[in-house]
PDB file of C-alpha atoms and ligand atoms in Angstrom:
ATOM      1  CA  UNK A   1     101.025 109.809 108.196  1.00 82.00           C
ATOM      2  CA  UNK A   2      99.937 106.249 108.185  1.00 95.00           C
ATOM      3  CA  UNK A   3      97.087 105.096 105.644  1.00 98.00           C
ATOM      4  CA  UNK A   4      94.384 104.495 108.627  1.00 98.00           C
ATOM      5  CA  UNK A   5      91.596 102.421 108.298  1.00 98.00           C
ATOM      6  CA  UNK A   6      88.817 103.172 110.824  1.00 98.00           C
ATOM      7  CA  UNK A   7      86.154 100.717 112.179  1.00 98.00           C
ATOM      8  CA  UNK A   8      83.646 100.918 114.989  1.00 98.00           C
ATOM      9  CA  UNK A   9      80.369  99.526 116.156  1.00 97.00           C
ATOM     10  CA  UNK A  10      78.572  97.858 119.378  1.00 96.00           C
ATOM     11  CA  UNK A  11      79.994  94.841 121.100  1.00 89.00           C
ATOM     12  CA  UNK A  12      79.705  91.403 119.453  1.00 88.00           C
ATOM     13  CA  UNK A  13      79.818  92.941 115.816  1.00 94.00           C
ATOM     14  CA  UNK A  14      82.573  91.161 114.785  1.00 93.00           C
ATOM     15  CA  UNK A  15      85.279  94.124 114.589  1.00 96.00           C
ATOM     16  CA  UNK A  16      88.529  92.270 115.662  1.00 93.00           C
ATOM     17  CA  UNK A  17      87.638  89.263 113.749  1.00 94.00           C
ATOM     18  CA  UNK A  18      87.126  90.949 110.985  1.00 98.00           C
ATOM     19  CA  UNK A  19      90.023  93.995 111.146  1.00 98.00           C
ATOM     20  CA  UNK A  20      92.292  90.925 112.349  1.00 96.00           C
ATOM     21  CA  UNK A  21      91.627  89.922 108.167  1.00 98.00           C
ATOM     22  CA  UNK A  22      91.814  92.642 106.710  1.00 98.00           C
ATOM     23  CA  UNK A  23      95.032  93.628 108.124  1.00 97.00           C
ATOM     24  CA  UNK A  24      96.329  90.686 107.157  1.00 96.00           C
ATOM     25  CA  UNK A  25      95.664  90.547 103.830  1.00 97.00           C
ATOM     26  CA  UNK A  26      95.967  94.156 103.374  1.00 98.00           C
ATOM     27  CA  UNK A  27      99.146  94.660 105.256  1.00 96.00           C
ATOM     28  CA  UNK A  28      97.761  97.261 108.131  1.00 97.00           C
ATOM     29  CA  UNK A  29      98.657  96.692 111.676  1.00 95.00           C
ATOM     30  CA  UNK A  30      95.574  95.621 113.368  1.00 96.00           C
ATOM     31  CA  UNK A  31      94.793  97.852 116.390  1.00 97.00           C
ATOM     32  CA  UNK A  32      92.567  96.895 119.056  1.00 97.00           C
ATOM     33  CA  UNK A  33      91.490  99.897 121.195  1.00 97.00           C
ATOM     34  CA  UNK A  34      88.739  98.155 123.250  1.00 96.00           C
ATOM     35  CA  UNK A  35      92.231  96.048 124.705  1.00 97.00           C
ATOM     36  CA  UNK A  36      93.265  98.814 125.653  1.00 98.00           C
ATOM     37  CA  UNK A  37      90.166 100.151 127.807  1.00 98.00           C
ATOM     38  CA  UNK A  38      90.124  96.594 129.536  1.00 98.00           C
ATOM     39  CA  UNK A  39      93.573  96.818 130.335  1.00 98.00           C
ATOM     40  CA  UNK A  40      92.862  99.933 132.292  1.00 98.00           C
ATOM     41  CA  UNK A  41      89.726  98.036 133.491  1.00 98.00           C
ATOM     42  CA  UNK A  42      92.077  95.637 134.828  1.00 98.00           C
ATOM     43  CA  UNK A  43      93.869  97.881 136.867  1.00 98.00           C
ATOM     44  CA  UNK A  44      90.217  99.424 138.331  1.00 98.00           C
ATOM     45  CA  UNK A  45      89.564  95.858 139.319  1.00 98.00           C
ATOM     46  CA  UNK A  46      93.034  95.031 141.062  1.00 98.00           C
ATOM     47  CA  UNK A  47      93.065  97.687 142.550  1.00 98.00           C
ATOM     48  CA  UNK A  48      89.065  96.903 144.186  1.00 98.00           C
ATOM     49  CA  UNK A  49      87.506 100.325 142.696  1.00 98.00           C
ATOM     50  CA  UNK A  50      83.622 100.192 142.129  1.00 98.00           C
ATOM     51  CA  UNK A  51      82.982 101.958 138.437  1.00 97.00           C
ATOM     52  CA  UNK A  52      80.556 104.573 140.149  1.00 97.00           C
ATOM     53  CA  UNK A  53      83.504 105.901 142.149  1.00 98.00           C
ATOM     54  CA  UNK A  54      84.749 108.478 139.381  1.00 98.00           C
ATOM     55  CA  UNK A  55      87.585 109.890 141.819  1.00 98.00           C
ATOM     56  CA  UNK A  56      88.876 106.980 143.078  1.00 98.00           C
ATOM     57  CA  UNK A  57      89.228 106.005 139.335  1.00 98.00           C
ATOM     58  CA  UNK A  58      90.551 109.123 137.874  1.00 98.00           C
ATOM     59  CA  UNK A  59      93.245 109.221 140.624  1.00 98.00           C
ATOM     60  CA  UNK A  60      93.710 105.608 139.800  1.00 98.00           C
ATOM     61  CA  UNK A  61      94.719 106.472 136.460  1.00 97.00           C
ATOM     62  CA  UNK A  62      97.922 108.797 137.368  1.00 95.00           C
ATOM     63  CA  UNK A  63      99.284 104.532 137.951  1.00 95.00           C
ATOM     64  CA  UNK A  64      98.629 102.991 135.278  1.00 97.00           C
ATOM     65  CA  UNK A  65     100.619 102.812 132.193  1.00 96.00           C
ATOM     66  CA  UNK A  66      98.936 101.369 129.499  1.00 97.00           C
ATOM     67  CA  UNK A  67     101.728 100.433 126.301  1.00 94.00           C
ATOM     68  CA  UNK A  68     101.138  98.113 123.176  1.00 94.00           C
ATOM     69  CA  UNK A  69     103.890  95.821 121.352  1.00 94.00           C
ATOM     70  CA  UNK A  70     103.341  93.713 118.294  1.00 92.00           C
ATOM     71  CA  UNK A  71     104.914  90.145 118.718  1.00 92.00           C
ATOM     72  CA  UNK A  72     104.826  87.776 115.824  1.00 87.00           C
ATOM     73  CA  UNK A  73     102.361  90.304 114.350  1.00 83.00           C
ATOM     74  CA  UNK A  74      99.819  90.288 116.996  1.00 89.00           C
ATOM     75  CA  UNK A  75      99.320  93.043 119.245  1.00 93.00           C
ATOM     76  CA  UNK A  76      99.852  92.400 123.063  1.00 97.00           C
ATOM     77  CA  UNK A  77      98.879  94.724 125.748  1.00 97.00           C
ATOM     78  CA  UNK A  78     101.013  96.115 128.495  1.00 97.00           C
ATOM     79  CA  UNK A  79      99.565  96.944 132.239  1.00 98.00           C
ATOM     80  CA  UNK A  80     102.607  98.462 133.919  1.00 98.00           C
ATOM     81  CA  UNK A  81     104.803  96.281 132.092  1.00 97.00           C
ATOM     82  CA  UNK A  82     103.385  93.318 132.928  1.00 98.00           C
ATOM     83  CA  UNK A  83     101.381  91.409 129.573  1.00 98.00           C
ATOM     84  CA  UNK A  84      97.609  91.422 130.174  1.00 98.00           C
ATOM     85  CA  UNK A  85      96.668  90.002 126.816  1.00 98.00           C
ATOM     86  CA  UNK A  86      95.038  86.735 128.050  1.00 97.00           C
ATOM     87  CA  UNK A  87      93.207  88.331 130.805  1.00 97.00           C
ATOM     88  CA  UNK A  88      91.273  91.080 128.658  1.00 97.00           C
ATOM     89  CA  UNK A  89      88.176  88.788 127.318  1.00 89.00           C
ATOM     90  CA  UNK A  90      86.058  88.216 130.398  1.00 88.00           C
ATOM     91  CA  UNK A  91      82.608  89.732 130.628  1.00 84.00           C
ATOM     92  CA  UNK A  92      83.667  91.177 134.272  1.00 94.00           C
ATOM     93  CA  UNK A  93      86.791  93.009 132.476  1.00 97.00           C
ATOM     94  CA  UNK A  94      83.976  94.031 129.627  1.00 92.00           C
ATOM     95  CA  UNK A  95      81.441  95.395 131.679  1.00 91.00           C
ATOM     96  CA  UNK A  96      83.998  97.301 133.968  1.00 97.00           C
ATOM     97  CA  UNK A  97      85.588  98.949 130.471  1.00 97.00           C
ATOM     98  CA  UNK A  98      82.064  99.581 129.260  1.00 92.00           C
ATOM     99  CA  UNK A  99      81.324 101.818 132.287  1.00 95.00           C
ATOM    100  CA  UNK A 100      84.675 103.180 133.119  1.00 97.00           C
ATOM    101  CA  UNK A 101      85.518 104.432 129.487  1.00 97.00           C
ATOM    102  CA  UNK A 102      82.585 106.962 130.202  1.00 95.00           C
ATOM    103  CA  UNK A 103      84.878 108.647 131.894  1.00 97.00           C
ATOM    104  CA  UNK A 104      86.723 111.888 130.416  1.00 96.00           C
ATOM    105  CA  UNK A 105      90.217 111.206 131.992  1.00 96.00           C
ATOM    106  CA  UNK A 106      89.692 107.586 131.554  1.00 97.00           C
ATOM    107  CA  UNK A 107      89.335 108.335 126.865  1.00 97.00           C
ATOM    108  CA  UNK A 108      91.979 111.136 127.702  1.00 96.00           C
ATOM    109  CA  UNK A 109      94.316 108.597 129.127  1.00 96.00           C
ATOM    110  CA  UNK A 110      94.189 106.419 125.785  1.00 97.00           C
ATOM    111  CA  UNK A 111      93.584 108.505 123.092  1.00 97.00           C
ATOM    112  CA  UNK A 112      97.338 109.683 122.102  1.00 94.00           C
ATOM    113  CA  UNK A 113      98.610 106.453 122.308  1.00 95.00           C
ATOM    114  CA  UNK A 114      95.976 105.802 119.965  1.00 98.00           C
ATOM    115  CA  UNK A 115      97.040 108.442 117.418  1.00 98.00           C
ATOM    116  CA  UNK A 116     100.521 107.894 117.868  1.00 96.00           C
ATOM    117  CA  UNK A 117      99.863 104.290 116.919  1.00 96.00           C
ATOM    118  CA  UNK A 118      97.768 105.492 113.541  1.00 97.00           C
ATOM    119  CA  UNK A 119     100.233 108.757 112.609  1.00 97.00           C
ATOM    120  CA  UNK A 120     103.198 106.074 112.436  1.00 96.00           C
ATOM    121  CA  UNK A 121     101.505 103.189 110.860  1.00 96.00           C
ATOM    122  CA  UNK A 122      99.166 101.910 108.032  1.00 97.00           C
ATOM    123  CA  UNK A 123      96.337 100.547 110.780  1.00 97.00           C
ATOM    124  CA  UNK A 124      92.840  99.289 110.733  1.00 98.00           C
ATOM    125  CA  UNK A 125      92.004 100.189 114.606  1.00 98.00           C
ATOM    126  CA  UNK A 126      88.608  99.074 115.664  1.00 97.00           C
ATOM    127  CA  UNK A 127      86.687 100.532 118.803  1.00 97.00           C
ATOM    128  CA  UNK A 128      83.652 103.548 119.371  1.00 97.00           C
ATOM    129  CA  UNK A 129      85.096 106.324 118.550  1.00 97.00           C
ATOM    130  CA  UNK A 130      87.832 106.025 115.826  1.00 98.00           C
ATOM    131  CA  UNK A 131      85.865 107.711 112.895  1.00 98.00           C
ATOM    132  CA  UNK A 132      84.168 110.144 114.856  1.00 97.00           C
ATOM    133  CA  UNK A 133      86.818 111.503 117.735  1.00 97.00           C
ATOM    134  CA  UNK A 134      90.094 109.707 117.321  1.00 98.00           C
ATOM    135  CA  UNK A 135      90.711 109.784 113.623  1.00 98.00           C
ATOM    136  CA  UNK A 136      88.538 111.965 112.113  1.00 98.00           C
ATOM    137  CA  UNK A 137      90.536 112.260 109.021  1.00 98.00           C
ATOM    138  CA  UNK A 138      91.117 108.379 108.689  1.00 98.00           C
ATOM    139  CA  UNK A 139      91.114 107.070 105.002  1.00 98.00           C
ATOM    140  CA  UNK A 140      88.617 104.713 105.578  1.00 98.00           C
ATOM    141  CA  UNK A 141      85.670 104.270 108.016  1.00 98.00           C
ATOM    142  CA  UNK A 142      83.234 101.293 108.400  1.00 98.00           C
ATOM    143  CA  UNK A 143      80.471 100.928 111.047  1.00 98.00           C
ATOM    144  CA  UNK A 144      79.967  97.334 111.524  1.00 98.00           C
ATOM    145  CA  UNK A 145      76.703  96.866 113.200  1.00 98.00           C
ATOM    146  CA  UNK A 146      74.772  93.442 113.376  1.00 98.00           C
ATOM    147  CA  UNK A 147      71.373  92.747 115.655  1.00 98.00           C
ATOM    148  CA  UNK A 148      71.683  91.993 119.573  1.00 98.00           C
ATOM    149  CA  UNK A 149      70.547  88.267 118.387  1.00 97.00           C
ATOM    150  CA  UNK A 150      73.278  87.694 116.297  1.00 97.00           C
ATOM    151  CA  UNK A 151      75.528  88.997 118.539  1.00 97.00           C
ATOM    152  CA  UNK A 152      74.651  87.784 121.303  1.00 96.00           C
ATOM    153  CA  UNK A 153      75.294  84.208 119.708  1.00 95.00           C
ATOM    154  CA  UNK A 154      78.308  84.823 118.675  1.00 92.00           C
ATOM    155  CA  UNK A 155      79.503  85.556 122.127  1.00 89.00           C
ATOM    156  CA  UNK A 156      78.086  82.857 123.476  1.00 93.00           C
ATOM    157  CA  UNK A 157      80.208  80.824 121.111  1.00 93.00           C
ATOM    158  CA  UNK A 158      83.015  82.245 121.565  1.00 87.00           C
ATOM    159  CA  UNK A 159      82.756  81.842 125.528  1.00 87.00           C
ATOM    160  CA  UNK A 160      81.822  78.777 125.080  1.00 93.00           C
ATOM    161  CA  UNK A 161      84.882  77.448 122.998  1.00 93.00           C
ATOM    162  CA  UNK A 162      86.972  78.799 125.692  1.00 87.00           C
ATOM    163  CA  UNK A 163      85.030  76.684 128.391  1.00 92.00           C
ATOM    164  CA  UNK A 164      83.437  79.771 130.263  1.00 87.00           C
ATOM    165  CA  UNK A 165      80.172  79.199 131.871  1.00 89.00           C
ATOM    166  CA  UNK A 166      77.947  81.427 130.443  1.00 91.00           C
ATOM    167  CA  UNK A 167      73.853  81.914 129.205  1.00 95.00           C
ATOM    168  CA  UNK A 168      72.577  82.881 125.825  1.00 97.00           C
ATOM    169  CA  UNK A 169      69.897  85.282 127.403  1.00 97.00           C
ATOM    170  CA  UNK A 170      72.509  87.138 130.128  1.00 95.00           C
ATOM    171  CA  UNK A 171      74.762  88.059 127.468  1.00 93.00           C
ATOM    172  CA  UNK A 172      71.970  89.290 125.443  1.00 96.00           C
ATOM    173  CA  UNK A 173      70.729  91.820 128.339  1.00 96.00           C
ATOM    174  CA  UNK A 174      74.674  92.345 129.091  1.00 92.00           C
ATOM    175  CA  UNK A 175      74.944  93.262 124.825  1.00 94.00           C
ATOM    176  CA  UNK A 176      71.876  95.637 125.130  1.00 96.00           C
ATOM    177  CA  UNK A 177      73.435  97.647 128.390  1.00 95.00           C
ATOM    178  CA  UNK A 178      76.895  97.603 127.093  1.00 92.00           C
ATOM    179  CA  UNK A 179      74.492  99.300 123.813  1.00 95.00           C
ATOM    180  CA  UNK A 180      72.978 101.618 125.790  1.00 96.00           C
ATOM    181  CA  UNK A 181      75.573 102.788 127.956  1.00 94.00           C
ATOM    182  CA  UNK A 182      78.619 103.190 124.924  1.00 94.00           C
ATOM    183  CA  UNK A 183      76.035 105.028 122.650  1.00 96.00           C
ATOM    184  CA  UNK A 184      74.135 107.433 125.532  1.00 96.00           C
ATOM    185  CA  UNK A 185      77.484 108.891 127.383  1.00 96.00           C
ATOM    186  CA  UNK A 186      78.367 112.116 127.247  1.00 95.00           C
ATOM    187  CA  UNK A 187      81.741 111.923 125.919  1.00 95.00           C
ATOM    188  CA  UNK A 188      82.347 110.488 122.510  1.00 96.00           C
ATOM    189  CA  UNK A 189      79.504 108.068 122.409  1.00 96.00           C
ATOM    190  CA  UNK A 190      79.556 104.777 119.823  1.00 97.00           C
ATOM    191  CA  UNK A 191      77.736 107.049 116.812  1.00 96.00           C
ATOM    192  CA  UNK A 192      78.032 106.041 112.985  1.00 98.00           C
ATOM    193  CA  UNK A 193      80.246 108.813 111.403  1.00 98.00           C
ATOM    194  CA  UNK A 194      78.488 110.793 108.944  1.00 98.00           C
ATOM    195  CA  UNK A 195      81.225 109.603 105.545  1.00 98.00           C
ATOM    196  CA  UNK A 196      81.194 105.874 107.264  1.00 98.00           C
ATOM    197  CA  UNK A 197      80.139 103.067 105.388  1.00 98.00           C
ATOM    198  CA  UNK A 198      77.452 101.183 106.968  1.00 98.00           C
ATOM    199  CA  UNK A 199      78.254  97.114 106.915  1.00 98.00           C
ATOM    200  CA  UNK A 200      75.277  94.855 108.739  1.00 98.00           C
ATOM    201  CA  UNK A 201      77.053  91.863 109.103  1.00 96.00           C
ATOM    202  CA  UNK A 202      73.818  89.496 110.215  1.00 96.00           C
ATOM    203  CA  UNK A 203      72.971  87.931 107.560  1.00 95.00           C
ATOM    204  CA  UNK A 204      76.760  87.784 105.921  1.00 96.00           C
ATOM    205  CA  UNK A 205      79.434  85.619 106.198  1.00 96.00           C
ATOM    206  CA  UNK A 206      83.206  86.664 107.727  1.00 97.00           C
ATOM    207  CA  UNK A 207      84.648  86.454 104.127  1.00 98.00           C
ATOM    208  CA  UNK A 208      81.557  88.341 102.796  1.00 98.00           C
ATOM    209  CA  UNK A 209      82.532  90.979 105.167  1.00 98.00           C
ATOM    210  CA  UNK A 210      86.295  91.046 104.864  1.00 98.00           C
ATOM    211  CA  UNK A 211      85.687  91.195 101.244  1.00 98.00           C
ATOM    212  CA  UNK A 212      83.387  94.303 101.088  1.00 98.00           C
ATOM    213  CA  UNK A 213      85.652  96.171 103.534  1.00 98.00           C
ATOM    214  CA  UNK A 214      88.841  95.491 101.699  1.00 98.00           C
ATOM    215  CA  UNK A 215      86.829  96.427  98.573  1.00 98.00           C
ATOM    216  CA  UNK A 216      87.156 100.208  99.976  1.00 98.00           C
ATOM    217  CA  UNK A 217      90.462 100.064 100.793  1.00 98.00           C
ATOM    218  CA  UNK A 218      93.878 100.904  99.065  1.00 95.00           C
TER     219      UNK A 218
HETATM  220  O1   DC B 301      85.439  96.419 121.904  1.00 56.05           O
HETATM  221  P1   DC B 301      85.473  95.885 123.337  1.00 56.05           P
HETATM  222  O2   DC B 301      84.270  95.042 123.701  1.00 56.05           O
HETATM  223  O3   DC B 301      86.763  95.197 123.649  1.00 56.05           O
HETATM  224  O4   DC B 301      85.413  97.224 124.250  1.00 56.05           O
HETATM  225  C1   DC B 301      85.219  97.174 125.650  1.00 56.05           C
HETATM  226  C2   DC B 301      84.577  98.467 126.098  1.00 56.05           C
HETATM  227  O5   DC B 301      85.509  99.547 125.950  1.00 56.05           O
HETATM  228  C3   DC B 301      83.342  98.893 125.315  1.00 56.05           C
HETATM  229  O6   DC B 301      82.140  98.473 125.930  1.00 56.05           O
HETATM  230  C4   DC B 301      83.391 100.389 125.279  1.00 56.05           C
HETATM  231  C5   DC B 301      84.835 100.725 125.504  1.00 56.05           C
HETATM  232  N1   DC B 301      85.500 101.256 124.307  1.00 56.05           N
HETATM  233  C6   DC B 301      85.351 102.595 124.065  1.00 56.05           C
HETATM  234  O7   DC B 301      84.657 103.277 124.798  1.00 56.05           O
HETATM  235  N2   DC B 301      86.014 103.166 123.020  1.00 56.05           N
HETATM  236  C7   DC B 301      86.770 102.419 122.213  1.00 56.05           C
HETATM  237  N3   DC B 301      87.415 103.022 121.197  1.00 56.05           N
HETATM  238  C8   DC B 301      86.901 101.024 122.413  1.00 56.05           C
HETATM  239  C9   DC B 301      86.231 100.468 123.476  1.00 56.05           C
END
């Protein structure tokens, strides 16, 4: 059994950022499960499937084979063996894994992968349901959590950087439905685990975070 690391929290927190440094300087493999739901978002899209059409989805899924490779130390994500990494970060691909990984089959489809990946390596894997659901046992679990203001500004930088077009208050309302929706499904809904340790990042800086998180870690 890997030493796993567990961190989850809404969109915008600063979860990959931050598990990106802490793997690094702890040694974990950094593992990025919301990739992983936009890769099969990806295929929904392609393949012209509207979110509310759970069948066409489902059936949808039987094709796609979602994999993971580390190159050079950073993970890249496989859509039927073609490499998706650069087209995961769009809000369309977002919003589409937002609504789709409501779906049962859709969280069935991922979630060995995602235990394979922590039984076999030391990880930090950040997503919604890694404390609660996927690794209930992990060593480790943060809830990184940080207000829709804050958030939503640090999307908007980070769109912005990349040269997308984009508006502060659009990706605020898209932060607060992406909120609502991941934390009211059914099925394994963004929830702070009861033994996680609660880190509000709004006020702090990415080393103040990095720091307290490693601070709890072997
Ligand atoms: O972390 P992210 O923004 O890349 O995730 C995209 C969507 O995927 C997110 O809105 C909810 C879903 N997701 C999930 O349901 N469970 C996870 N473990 C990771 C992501």
């Amino acid at each position: 059994m890997g030493y796993n690391v567990a961190i989850d929290g809404p969109a915008g927190a600063g979860k990959s950022t931050i598990a990106k440094l802490v793997a690094k300087e702890k040694g974990y493999i950094y593992v990025d499960t919301g990739a992983m739901y936009r890769a099969l978002a990806i295929h929904f899209l392609k393949k012209g499937i509207a979110p509310e059409n759970t069948e066409d989805i489902i059936e949808a899924c039987r094709d796609a084979d979602v994999s993971i490779r580390y190159e050079n130390g950073a993970q890249q994500v496989y859509l039927n063996g073609e490499n998706v990494t650069g087209m995961l970060r769009t809000e369309e691909v977002g919003n589409m894994a937002s609504k789709t990984s409501a779906i049962p089959d859709v969280r069935e489809k991922l979630l060995e992968l995602q235990r394979a990946l922590a039984k076999e390596n030391d990880v930090i894997m950040d997503g919604r349901d890694i404390g609660t659901n996927i690794l209930p046992n992990a060593d480790v679990k943060i809830y990184l959590t940080a207000s829709v203001e804050t958030r939503a500004q640090r999307r908007y930088d980070e769109l912005k950087e990349k040269g997308e077009d984009c508006d502060l208050e659009q990706i605020a309302q898209d932060i607060k439905e992406r909120d609502e929706r991941d934390m009211n499904r059914e099925t394994a809904p963004l929830k702070k685990a009861d033994d996680a340790i609660l880190v509000d990042s709004s006020h702090m800086t990415i080393p103040q975070v990095v720091s307290e998180i490693c601070s709890h870690c072997r």
